[in-house]
PDB file of C-alpha atoms in Angstrom:
ATOM      1  CA  UNK A1378       0.000   0.000   0.000  1.00 49.00           C
ATOM      2  CA  UNK A1379       2.982   2.310   0.312  1.00 56.00           C
ATOM      3  CA  UNK A1380       3.704   1.863  -3.411  1.00 60.00           C
ATOM      4  CA  UNK A1381       7.313   0.945  -2.666  1.00 66.00           C
ATOM      5  CA  UNK A1382       8.780  -1.393  -5.275  1.00 68.00           C
ATOM      6  CA  UNK A1383      10.396  -3.623  -2.627  1.00 71.00           C
ATOM      7  CA  UNK A1384       7.016  -4.201  -0.967  1.00 73.00           C
ATOM      8  CA  UNK A1385       5.406  -4.834  -4.331  1.00 70.00           C
ATOM      9  CA  UNK A1386       7.948  -7.514  -5.276  1.00 74.00           C
ATOM     10  CA  UNK A1387       7.649  -9.151  -1.870  1.00 74.00           C
ATOM     11  CA  UNK A1388       3.855  -9.350  -2.153  1.00 72.00           C
ATOM     12  CA  UNK A1389       4.053 -10.876  -5.639  1.00 69.00           C
ATOM     13  CA  UNK A1390       6.622 -13.393  -4.397  1.00 72.00           C
ATOM     14  CA  UNK A1391       4.490 -14.423  -1.404  1.00 72.00           C
ATOM     15  CA  UNK A1392       1.333 -14.740  -3.475  1.00 71.00           C
ATOM     16  CA  UNK A1393       3.152 -16.706  -6.206  1.00 67.00           C
ATOM     17  CA  UNK A1394       1.651 -14.637  -9.005  1.00 61.00           C
ATOM     18  CA  UNK A1395       3.226 -12.775 -11.901  1.00 61.00           C
ATOM     19  CA  UNK A1396       1.645  -9.340 -11.549  1.00 61.00           C
ATOM     20  CA  UNK A1397      -0.788  -7.284  -9.449  1.00 56.00           C
ATOM     21  CA  UNK A1398      -3.297  -5.459 -11.667  1.00 65.00           C
ATOM     22  CA  UNK A1399      -5.670  -3.001 -10.001  1.00 66.00           C
ATOM     23  CA  UNK A1400      -6.540  -0.888 -13.033  1.00 69.00           C
ATOM     24  CA  UNK A1401     -10.170  -2.018 -13.215  1.00 73.00           C
ATOM     25  CA  UNK A1402     -11.199  -1.032  -9.693  1.00 77.00           C
ATOM     26  CA  UNK A1403     -12.708   2.390  -9.058  1.00 79.00           C
ATOM     27  CA  UNK A1404     -11.339   5.027  -6.694  1.00 81.00           C
ATOM     28  CA  UNK A1405     -13.736   4.134  -3.884  1.00 83.00           C
ATOM     29  CA  UNK A1406     -12.737   0.473  -3.919  1.00 83.00           C
ATOM     30  CA  UNK A1407      -9.108   1.561  -3.959  1.00 81.00           C
ATOM     31  CA  UNK A1408      -9.738   3.751  -0.911  1.00 83.00           C
ATOM     32  CA  UNK A1409     -11.193   0.818   1.032  1.00 84.00           C
ATOM     33  CA  UNK A1410      -8.289  -1.442   0.022  1.00 82.00           C
ATOM     34  CA  UNK A1411      -5.756   1.170   1.126  1.00 82.00           C
ATOM     35  CA  UNK A1412      -7.367   1.847   4.517  1.00 85.00           C
ATOM     36  CA  UNK A1413      -7.668  -1.873   5.262  1.00 85.00           C
ATOM     37  CA  UNK A1414      -4.048  -2.469   4.315  1.00 82.00           C
ATOM     38  CA  UNK A1415      -3.102   0.490   6.492  1.00 84.00           C
ATOM     39  CA  UNK A1416      -5.101  -1.062   9.360  1.00 85.00           C
ATOM     40  CA  UNK A1417      -3.282  -4.396   8.932  1.00 84.00           C
ATOM     41  CA  UNK A1418       0.071  -2.600   8.904  1.00 81.00           C
ATOM     42  CA  UNK A1419      -0.852  -0.642  12.037  1.00 83.00           C
ATOM     43  CA  UNK A1420      -1.970  -3.771  13.895  1.00 83.00           C
ATOM     44  CA  UNK A1421       1.224  -5.649  12.996  1.00 80.00           C
ATOM     45  CA  UNK A1422       3.292  -2.756  14.350  1.00 80.00           C
ATOM     46  CA  UNK A1423       1.017  -2.266  17.409  1.00 80.00           C
ATOM     47  CA  UNK A1424       0.219   1.293  16.357  1.00 81.00           C
ATOM     48  CA  UNK A1425      -3.582   0.901  16.438  1.00 81.00           C
ATOM     49  CA  UNK A1426      -6.244  -1.133  18.200  1.00 83.00           C
ATOM     50  CA  UNK A1427      -8.587  -2.997  15.864  1.00 82.00           C
ATOM     51  CA  UNK A1428     -11.666  -2.480  18.063  1.00 84.00           C
ATOM     52  CA  UNK A1429     -11.084   1.276  18.084  1.00 82.00           C
ATOM     53  CA  UNK A1430     -10.468   1.760  14.367  1.00 83.00           C
ATOM     54  CA  UNK A1431     -12.937  -0.745  12.886  1.00 82.00           C
ATOM     55  CA  UNK A1432     -16.077   1.451  13.368  1.00 84.00           C
ATOM     56  CA  UNK A1433     -14.370   4.142  11.275  1.00 83.00           C
ATOM     57  CA  UNK A1434     -13.687   1.631   8.497  1.00 83.00           C
ATOM     58  CA  UNK A1435     -17.341   0.588   8.507  1.00 84.00           C
ATOM     59  CA  UNK A1436     -18.370   4.239   8.125  1.00 81.00           C
ATOM     60  CA  UNK A1437     -15.912   4.652   5.237  1.00 82.00           C
ATOM     61  CA  UNK A1438     -17.352   1.565   3.553  1.00 82.00           C
ATOM     62  CA  UNK A1439     -20.939   2.757   3.982  1.00 80.00           C
ATOM     63  CA  UNK A1440     -20.224   6.286   2.737  1.00 79.00           C
ATOM     64  CA  UNK A1441     -18.172   4.987  -0.195  1.00 81.00           C
ATOM     65  CA  UNK A1442     -21.011   2.776  -1.422  1.00 79.00           C
ATOM     66  CA  UNK A1443     -23.425   5.720  -1.294  1.00 77.00           C
ATOM     67  CA  UNK A1444     -21.052   8.239  -2.902  1.00 80.00           C
ATOM     68  CA  UNK A1445     -20.033   5.774  -5.610  1.00 79.00           C
ATOM     69  CA  UNK A1446     -23.562   5.961  -7.030  1.00 78.00           C
ATOM     70  CA  UNK A1447     -23.432   9.720  -7.654  1.00 78.00           C
ATOM     71  CA  UNK A1448     -19.734  10.610  -8.079  1.00 80.00           C
ATOM     72  CA  UNK A1449     -17.470   9.824 -11.000  1.00 78.00           C
ATOM     73  CA  UNK A1450     -13.794  10.682 -10.460  1.00 78.00           C
ATOM     74  CA  UNK A1451     -12.082  11.847 -13.670  1.00 76.00           C
ATOM     75  CA  UNK A1452      -8.746  13.419 -14.586  1.00 76.00           C
ATOM     76  CA  UNK A1453     -10.229  16.621 -16.073  1.00 75.00           C
ATOM     77  CA  UNK A1454     -13.602  18.360 -16.056  1.00 70.00           C
ATOM     78  CA  UNK A1455     -15.230  20.730 -18.532  1.00 68.00           C
ATOM     79  CA  UNK A1456     -14.862  24.245 -17.115  1.00 65.00           C
ATOM     80  CA  UNK A1457     -16.671  26.010 -19.986  1.00 66.00           C
ATOM     81  CA  UNK A1458     -20.158  25.759 -18.490  1.00 70.00           C
ATOM     82  CA  UNK A1459     -20.878  28.692 -16.184  1.00 78.00           C
ATOM     83  CA  UNK A1460     -23.911  27.000 -14.634  1.00 82.00           C
ATOM     84  CA  UNK A1461     -23.739  23.529 -13.089  1.00 84.00           C
ATOM     85  CA  UNK A1462     -26.930  21.808 -11.890  1.00 84.00           C
ATOM     86  CA  UNK A1463     -26.569  18.915  -9.439  1.00 85.00           C
ATOM     87  CA  UNK A1464     -29.704  16.937  -8.584  1.00 83.00           C
ATOM     88  CA  UNK A1465     -29.966  14.856  -5.406  1.00 82.00           C
ATOM     89  CA  UNK A1466     -33.523  13.723  -6.133  1.00 78.00           C
ATOM     90  CA  UNK A1467     -32.629  10.024  -6.295  1.00 76.00           C
ATOM     91  CA  UNK A1468     -30.276  10.126  -3.280  1.00 78.00           C
ATOM     92  CA  UNK A1469     -31.053   8.844   0.196  1.00 77.00           C
ATOM     93  CA  UNK A1470     -31.224  11.141   3.234  1.00 75.00           C
ATOM     94  CA  UNK A1471     -27.619  10.411   4.241  1.00 74.00           C
ATOM     95  CA  UNK A1472     -26.242  11.607   0.906  1.00 79.00           C
ATOM     96  CA  UNK A1473     -28.545  14.632   0.856  1.00 78.00           C
ATOM     97  CA  UNK A1474     -26.730  15.849   3.966  1.00 76.00           C
ATOM     98  CA  UNK A1475     -23.232  14.525   3.239  1.00 80.00           C
ATOM     99  CA  UNK A1476     -22.660  15.450  -0.401  1.00 84.00           C
ATOM    100  CA  UNK A1477     -23.615  19.165  -0.152  1.00 85.00           C
ATOM    101  CA  UNK A1478     -21.058  19.503   2.673  1.00 86.00           C
ATOM    102  CA  UNK A1479     -18.296  18.033   0.504  1.00 86.00           C
ATOM    103  CA  UNK A1480     -19.353  20.152  -2.460  1.00 88.00           C
ATOM    104  CA  UNK A1481     -19.709  23.450  -0.566  1.00 90.00           C
ATOM    105  CA  UNK A1482     -16.508  22.992   1.435  1.00 91.00           C
ATOM    106  CA  UNK A1483     -14.337  22.246  -1.623  1.00 91.00           C
ATOM    107  CA  UNK A1484     -15.784  25.017  -3.774  1.00 90.00           C
ATOM    108  CA  UNK A1485     -15.498  27.542  -0.920  1.00 93.00           C
ATOM    109  CA  UNK A1486     -11.918  26.520  -0.113  1.00 92.00           C
ATOM    110  CA  UNK A1487     -10.852  26.671  -3.756  1.00 91.00           C
ATOM    111  CA  UNK A1488     -12.600  30.004  -4.331  1.00 91.00           C
ATOM    112  CA  UNK A1489     -10.984  31.569  -1.217  1.00 90.00           C
ATOM    113  CA  UNK A1490      -7.511  30.555  -2.395  1.00 90.00           C
ATOM    114  CA  UNK A1491      -8.093  32.038  -5.878  1.00 88.00           C
ATOM    115  CA  UNK A1492      -9.623  35.299  -4.637  1.00 88.00           C
ATOM    116  CA  UNK A1493      -7.840  35.874  -1.314  1.00 83.00           C
ATOM    117  CA  UNK A1494      -5.848  38.914  -2.473  1.00 83.00           C
ATOM    118  CA  UNK A1495      -8.160  40.221  -5.193  1.00 87.00           C
ATOM    119  CA  UNK A1496     -11.632  39.129  -6.298  1.00 88.00           C
ATOM    120  CA  UNK A1497     -11.400  38.047  -9.938  1.00 86.00           C
ATOM    121  CA  UNK A1498     -14.698  36.173 -10.146  1.00 88.00           C
ATOM    122  CA  UNK A1499     -17.804  35.493  -8.079  1.00 91.00           C
ATOM    123  CA  UNK A1500     -19.340  32.148  -7.151  1.00 92.00           C
ATOM    124  CA  UNK A1501     -23.065  31.712  -6.489  1.00 92.00           C
ATOM    125  CA  UNK A1502     -24.192  28.578  -4.663  1.00 92.00           C
ATOM    126  CA  UNK A1503     -27.978  28.116  -4.939  1.00 92.00           C
ATOM    127  CA  UNK A1504     -29.634  25.415  -2.807  1.00 90.00           C
ATOM    128  CA  UNK A1505     -33.192  24.306  -3.552  1.00 89.00           C
ATOM    129  CA  UNK A1506     -35.217  22.452  -0.892  1.00 86.00           C
ATOM    130  CA  UNK A1507     -32.680  23.816   1.586  1.00 87.00           C
ATOM    131  CA  UNK A1508     -34.517  22.449   4.650  1.00 85.00           C
ATOM    132  CA  UNK A1509     -33.180  18.990   3.675  1.00 80.00           C
ATOM    133  CA  UNK A1510     -29.595  20.256   3.955  1.00 81.00           C
ATOM    134  CA  UNK A1511     -29.599  23.105   6.483  1.00 83.00           C
ATOM    135  CA  UNK A1512     -32.008  21.659   9.038  1.00 80.00           C
ATOM    136  CA  UNK A1513     -31.035  22.199  12.679  1.00 74.00           C
ATOM    137  CA  UNK A1514     -33.249  19.314  13.808  1.00 70.00           C
ATOM    138  CA  UNK A1515     -32.080  15.824  12.890  1.00 63.00           C
ATOM    139  CA  UNK A1516     -32.369  12.515  14.717  1.00 58.00           C
ATOM    140  CA  UNK A1517     -30.356  10.613  12.099  1.00 60.00           C
ATOM    141  CA  UNK A1518     -26.944  12.129  12.822  1.00 61.00           C
ATOM    142  CA  UNK A1519     -24.692  12.767  15.807  1.00 64.00           C
ATOM    143  CA  UNK A1520     -24.708  16.219  17.396  1.00 66.00           C
ATOM    144  CA  UNK A1521     -21.048  16.796  16.512  1.00 66.00           C
ATOM    145  CA  UNK A1522     -21.703  16.030  12.830  1.00 68.00           C
ATOM    146  CA  UNK A1523     -24.783  18.239  12.758  1.00 73.00           C
ATOM    147  CA  UNK A1524     -22.818  21.090  14.361  1.00 79.00           C
ATOM    148  CA  UNK A1525     -20.049  20.701  11.775  1.00 81.00           C
ATOM    149  CA  UNK A1526     -22.587  20.759   8.919  1.00 82.00           C
ATOM    150  CA  UNK A1527     -24.276  23.924  10.159  1.00 84.00           C
ATOM    151  CA  UNK A1528     -21.009  25.654  11.112  1.00 87.00           C
ATOM    152  CA  UNK A1529     -19.680  25.157   7.579  1.00 88.00           C
ATOM    153  CA  UNK A1530     -22.653  26.903   5.959  1.00 89.00           C
ATOM    154  CA  UNK A1531     -22.694  29.561   8.683  1.00 88.00           C
ATOM    155  CA  UNK A1532     -19.043  30.296   7.866  1.00 89.00           C
ATOM    156  CA  UNK A1533     -19.876  30.523   4.160  1.00 90.00           C
ATOM    157  CA  UNK A1534     -22.743  32.931   4.691  1.00 89.00           C
ATOM    158  CA  UNK A1535     -20.790  35.077   7.179  1.00 87.00           C
ATOM    159  CA  UNK A1536     -17.386  35.153   5.473  1.00 89.00           C
ATOM    160  CA  UNK A1537     -18.186  34.304   1.860  1.00 89.00           C
ATOM    161  CA  UNK A1538     -19.181  37.774   0.689  1.00 88.00           C
ATOM    162  CA  UNK A1539     -15.715  39.264   1.151  1.00 89.00           C
ATOM    163  CA  UNK A1540     -14.317  36.564  -1.167  1.00 91.00           C
ATOM    164  CA  UNK A1541     -17.115  36.929  -3.725  1.00 92.00           C
ATOM    165  CA  UNK A1542     -18.810  33.670  -2.654  1.00 93.00           C
ATOM    166  CA  UNK A1543     -22.590  34.058  -2.310  1.00 92.00           C
ATOM    167  CA  UNK A1544     -25.292  31.719  -1.013  1.00 91.00           C
ATOM    168  CA  UNK A1545     -28.953  31.662  -2.039  1.00 92.00           C
ATOM    169  CA  UNK A1546     -31.481  29.172  -0.696  1.00 92.00           C
ATOM    170  CA  UNK A1547     -35.050  28.169  -1.467  1.00 92.00           C
ATOM    171  CA  UNK A1548     -37.282  26.343   1.004  1.00 91.00           C
ATOM    172  CA  UNK A1549     -40.924  25.630   1.726  1.00 89.00           C
ATOM    173  CA  UNK A1550     -40.124  25.131   5.414  1.00 89.00           C
ATOM    174  CA  UNK A1551     -37.909  28.038   6.566  1.00 89.00           C
ATOM    175  CA  UNK A1552     -38.605  27.216  10.236  1.00 89.00           C
ATOM    176  CA  UNK A1553     -36.559  24.010   9.850  1.00 88.00           C
ATOM    177  CA  UNK A1554     -33.467  25.963   8.799  1.00 88.00           C
ATOM    178  CA  UNK A1555     -30.951  27.227  11.346  1.00 82.00           C
ATOM    179  CA  UNK A1556     -32.032  30.658  12.594  1.00 81.00           C
ATOM    180  CA  UNK A1557     -28.389  31.796  12.545  1.00 82.00           C
ATOM    181  CA  UNK A1558     -28.237  31.096   8.818  1.00 86.00           C
ATOM    182  CA  UNK A1559     -31.603  32.731   8.158  1.00 87.00           C
ATOM    183  CA  UNK A1560     -30.605  35.906  10.017  1.00 85.00           C
ATOM    184  CA  UNK A1561     -27.574  36.421   7.754  1.00 87.00           C
ATOM    185  CA  UNK A1562     -29.502  36.734   4.487  1.00 90.00           C
ATOM    186  CA  UNK A1563     -29.837  40.236   3.058  1.00 90.00           C
ATOM    187  CA  UNK A1564     -32.827  39.821   0.740  1.00 92.00           C
ATOM    188  CA  UNK A1565     -35.966  37.675   0.813  1.00 93.00           C
ATOM    189  CA  UNK A1566     -38.567  36.544  -1.719  1.00 94.00           C
ATOM    190  CA  UNK A1567     -41.511  35.399   0.403  1.00 94.00           C
ATOM    191  CA  UNK A1568     -44.266  33.289  -1.189  1.00 93.00           C
ATOM    192  CA  UNK A1569     -47.355  32.079   0.652  1.00 92.00           C
ATOM    193  CA  UNK A1570     -46.671  30.548   4.075  1.00 92.00           C
ATOM    194  CA  UNK A1571     -49.412  29.323   6.400  1.00 92.00           C
ATOM    195  CA  UNK A1572     -47.504  27.328   9.040  1.00 91.00           C
ATOM    196  CA  UNK A1573     -47.320  29.175  12.393  1.00 91.00           C
ATOM    197  CA  UNK A1574     -43.650  28.220  12.940  1.00 90.00           C
ATOM    198  CA  UNK A1575     -42.661  29.607   9.530  1.00 91.00           C
ATOM    199  CA  UNK A1576     -44.583  32.827  10.139  1.00 91.00           C
ATOM    200  CA  UNK A1577     -42.978  33.283  13.580  1.00 90.00           C
ATOM    201  CA  UNK A1578     -39.529  32.811  12.060  1.00 88.00           C
ATOM    202  CA  UNK A1579     -40.282  35.437   9.400  1.00 88.00           C
ATOM    203  CA  UNK A1580     -41.455  37.786  12.148  1.00 88.00           C
ATOM    204  CA  UNK A1581     -38.284  37.254  14.225  1.00 87.00           C
ATOM    205  CA  UNK A1582     -35.679  37.239  11.452  1.00 87.00           C
ATOM    206  CA  UNK A1583     -36.781  39.802   8.851  1.00 88.00           C
ATOM    207  CA  UNK A1584     -36.653  43.313  10.259  1.00 86.00           C
ATOM    208  CA  UNK A1585     -37.427  45.049   6.951  1.00 88.00           C
ATOM    209  CA  UNK A1586     -40.931  43.582   6.699  1.00 88.00           C
ATOM    210  CA  UNK A1587     -43.799  45.823   7.875  1.00 87.00           C
ATOM    211  CA  UNK A1588     -46.903  44.581   9.685  1.00 87.00           C
ATOM    212  CA  UNK A1589     -49.218  44.946   6.665  1.00 88.00           C
ATOM    213  CA  UNK A1590     -46.931  42.822   4.496  1.00 89.00           C
ATOM    214  CA  UNK A1591     -46.684  40.138   7.204  1.00 90.00           C
ATOM    215  CA  UNK A1592     -50.471  39.826   7.304  1.00 91.00           C
ATOM    216  CA  UNK A1593     -50.561  39.251   3.533  1.00 92.00           C
ATOM    217  CA  UNK A1594     -48.179  36.261   3.543  1.00 93.00           C
ATOM    218  CA  UNK A1595     -50.805  33.521   4.316  1.00 92.00           C
ATOM    219  CA  UNK A1596     -53.149  34.820   1.574  1.00 92.00           C
ATOM    220  CA  UNK A1597     -50.714  35.367  -1.316  1.00 92.00           C
ATOM    221  CA  UNK A1598     -52.000  33.825  -4.585  1.00 90.00           C
ATOM    222  CA  UNK A1599     -49.985  31.380  -6.681  1.00 86.00           C
ATOM    223  CA  UNK A1600     -46.984  33.081  -8.293  1.00 87.00           C
ATOM    224  CA  UNK A1601     -47.131  36.151  -6.050  1.00 92.00           C
ATOM    225  CA  UNK A1602     -44.438  37.025  -3.517  1.00 93.00           C
ATOM    226  CA  UNK A1603     -43.258  39.804  -1.239  1.00 94.00           C
ATOM    227  CA  UNK A1604     -39.693  40.984  -1.816  1.00 94.00           C
ATOM    228  CA  UNK A1605     -37.852  42.778   0.951  1.00 93.00           C
ATOM    229  CA  UNK A1606     -34.332  43.347   2.214  1.00 91.00           C
ATOM    230  CA  UNK A1607     -31.355  45.659   1.972  1.00 89.00           C
ATOM    231  CA  UNK A1608     -31.711  46.023  -1.820  1.00 90.00           C
ATOM    232  CA  UNK A1609     -35.209  47.495  -1.517  1.00 89.00           C
ATOM    233  CA  UNK A1610     -36.337  50.732   0.108  1.00 88.00           C
ATOM    234  CA  UNK A1611     -39.613  49.145   1.235  1.00 90.00           C
ATOM    235  CA  UNK A1612     -41.381  45.764   0.828  1.00 91.00           C
ATOM    236  CA  UNK A1613     -42.945  45.186  -2.588  1.00 91.00           C
ATOM    237  CA  UNK A1614     -45.515  42.688  -3.822  1.00 92.00           C
ATOM    238  CA  UNK A1615     -44.853  41.197  -7.255  1.00 92.00           C
ATOM    239  CA  UNK A1616     -46.581  38.651  -9.468  1.00 93.00           C
ATOM    240  CA  UNK A1617     -44.331  36.253 -11.388  1.00 87.00           C
ATOM    241  CA  UNK A1618     -45.676  35.584 -14.887  1.00 88.00           C
ATOM    242  CA  UNK A1619     -46.565  31.965 -15.556  1.00 84.00           C
ATOM    243  CA  UNK A1620     -44.811  30.219 -18.448  1.00 85.00           C
ATOM    244  CA  UNK A1621     -47.644  29.043 -20.659  1.00 83.00           C
ATOM    245  CA  UNK A1622     -45.697  26.332 -22.514  1.00 85.00           C
ATOM    246  CA  UNK A1623     -45.852  23.339 -20.156  1.00 79.00           C
ATOM    247  CA  UNK A1624     -42.702  21.712 -21.548  1.00 82.00           C
ATOM    248  CA  UNK A1625     -40.661  24.847 -20.776  1.00 81.00           C
ATOM    249  CA  UNK A1626     -41.661  25.377 -17.145  1.00 79.00           C
ATOM    250  CA  UNK A1627     -40.660  23.311 -14.076  1.00 75.00           C
ATOM    251  CA  UNK A1628     -42.711  20.188 -13.396  1.00 75.00           C
ATOM    252  CA  UNK A1629     -44.314  21.647 -10.263  1.00 72.00           C
ATOM    253  CA  UNK A1630     -47.925  22.355 -11.249  1.00 73.00           C
ATOM    254  CA  UNK A1631     -50.642  21.649  -8.694  1.00 76.00           C
ATOM    255  CA  UNK A1632     -52.902  18.800  -9.783  1.00 79.00           C
ATOM    256  CA  UNK A1633     -56.457  19.805 -10.747  1.00 79.00           C
ATOM    257  CA  UNK A1634     -58.442  17.172  -8.840  1.00 85.00           C
ATOM    258  CA  UNK A1635     -61.758  17.950 -10.562  1.00 85.00           C
ATOM    259  CA  UNK A1636     -60.199  17.568 -14.025  1.00 83.00           C
ATOM    260  CA  UNK A1637     -58.325  14.427 -12.916  1.00 83.00           C
ATOM    261  CA  UNK A1638     -61.431  12.761 -11.481  1.00 87.00           C
ATOM    262  CA  UNK A1639     -63.558  13.656 -14.524  1.00 85.00           C
ATOM    263  CA  UNK A1640     -60.886  12.202 -16.792  1.00 80.00           C
ATOM    264  CA  UNK A1641     -60.875   9.010 -14.709  1.00 70.00           C
ATOM    265  CA  UNK A1642     -64.665   8.681 -15.018  1.00 67.00           C
ATOM    266  CA  UNK A1643     -64.500   9.174 -18.792  1.00 67.00           C
ATOM    267  CA  UNK A1644     -61.819   6.483 -19.110  1.00 69.00           C
ATOM    268  CA  UNK A1645     -63.898   4.127 -16.973  1.00 62.00           C
ATOM    269  CA  UNK A1646     -66.971   4.623 -19.181  1.00 56.00           C
ATOM    270  CA  UNK A1647     -64.890   4.110 -22.315  1.00 52.00           C
ATOM    271  CA  UNK A1648     -63.532   0.808 -20.984  1.00 52.00           C
ATOM    272  CA  UNK A1649     -66.992  -0.346 -19.989  1.00 47.00           C
TER     273      UNK A1649
END
């Protein structure tokens, strides 16, 4: 595992084979092989205790199997596209929390290094369904891991602006998101909210929203929103135009139950 030629020859000699070929395994399998070989080496030299280190190896194995399904490691990537869209729709809950941390941390670290002395470009990280990633309530993860996850995004939203790194989030459940993160946003686009917890959060966090605008939030029609924040002198109500061509707009239309049921009855009569 140390890639030393003497070790390699000794292994081949002991195994009585001509050559070791590992070209066909992927990077995640290689990682597991290397950590297990490192564990064996540590045990032989009495550097580690198996019972102490084995739980970590199990976590590496579990995370590797999940990440292997969504990550492909390549030598070069296409940097021409200015917009990258990453969907986690098919991922389990573990990956929905783990992968955004890896992604945000690496992009933020790389961007800070490039723009530490002078900002040459900006980076905009936009997170949809952010309550799945930035939730401060989770029974599926340890407290230390949850704290690390939230602290990373809190650092990004507090320190990112001076490096030209900006964060935008979208969520139907803002009350589930860390209040520290919510309080750091400068501008808000508020669509209809009817949950008491969400409305209380809006009341506590957004100081630029007047009482009249707050009362309108539960009754806003589809496509309407209240915009407020440091970029606006006062709260404004806007109506977003609907894209008429169905194949060009997001697949998020509300189902028309009356039309659906009538269609079902017509199909039933036709079959009869």
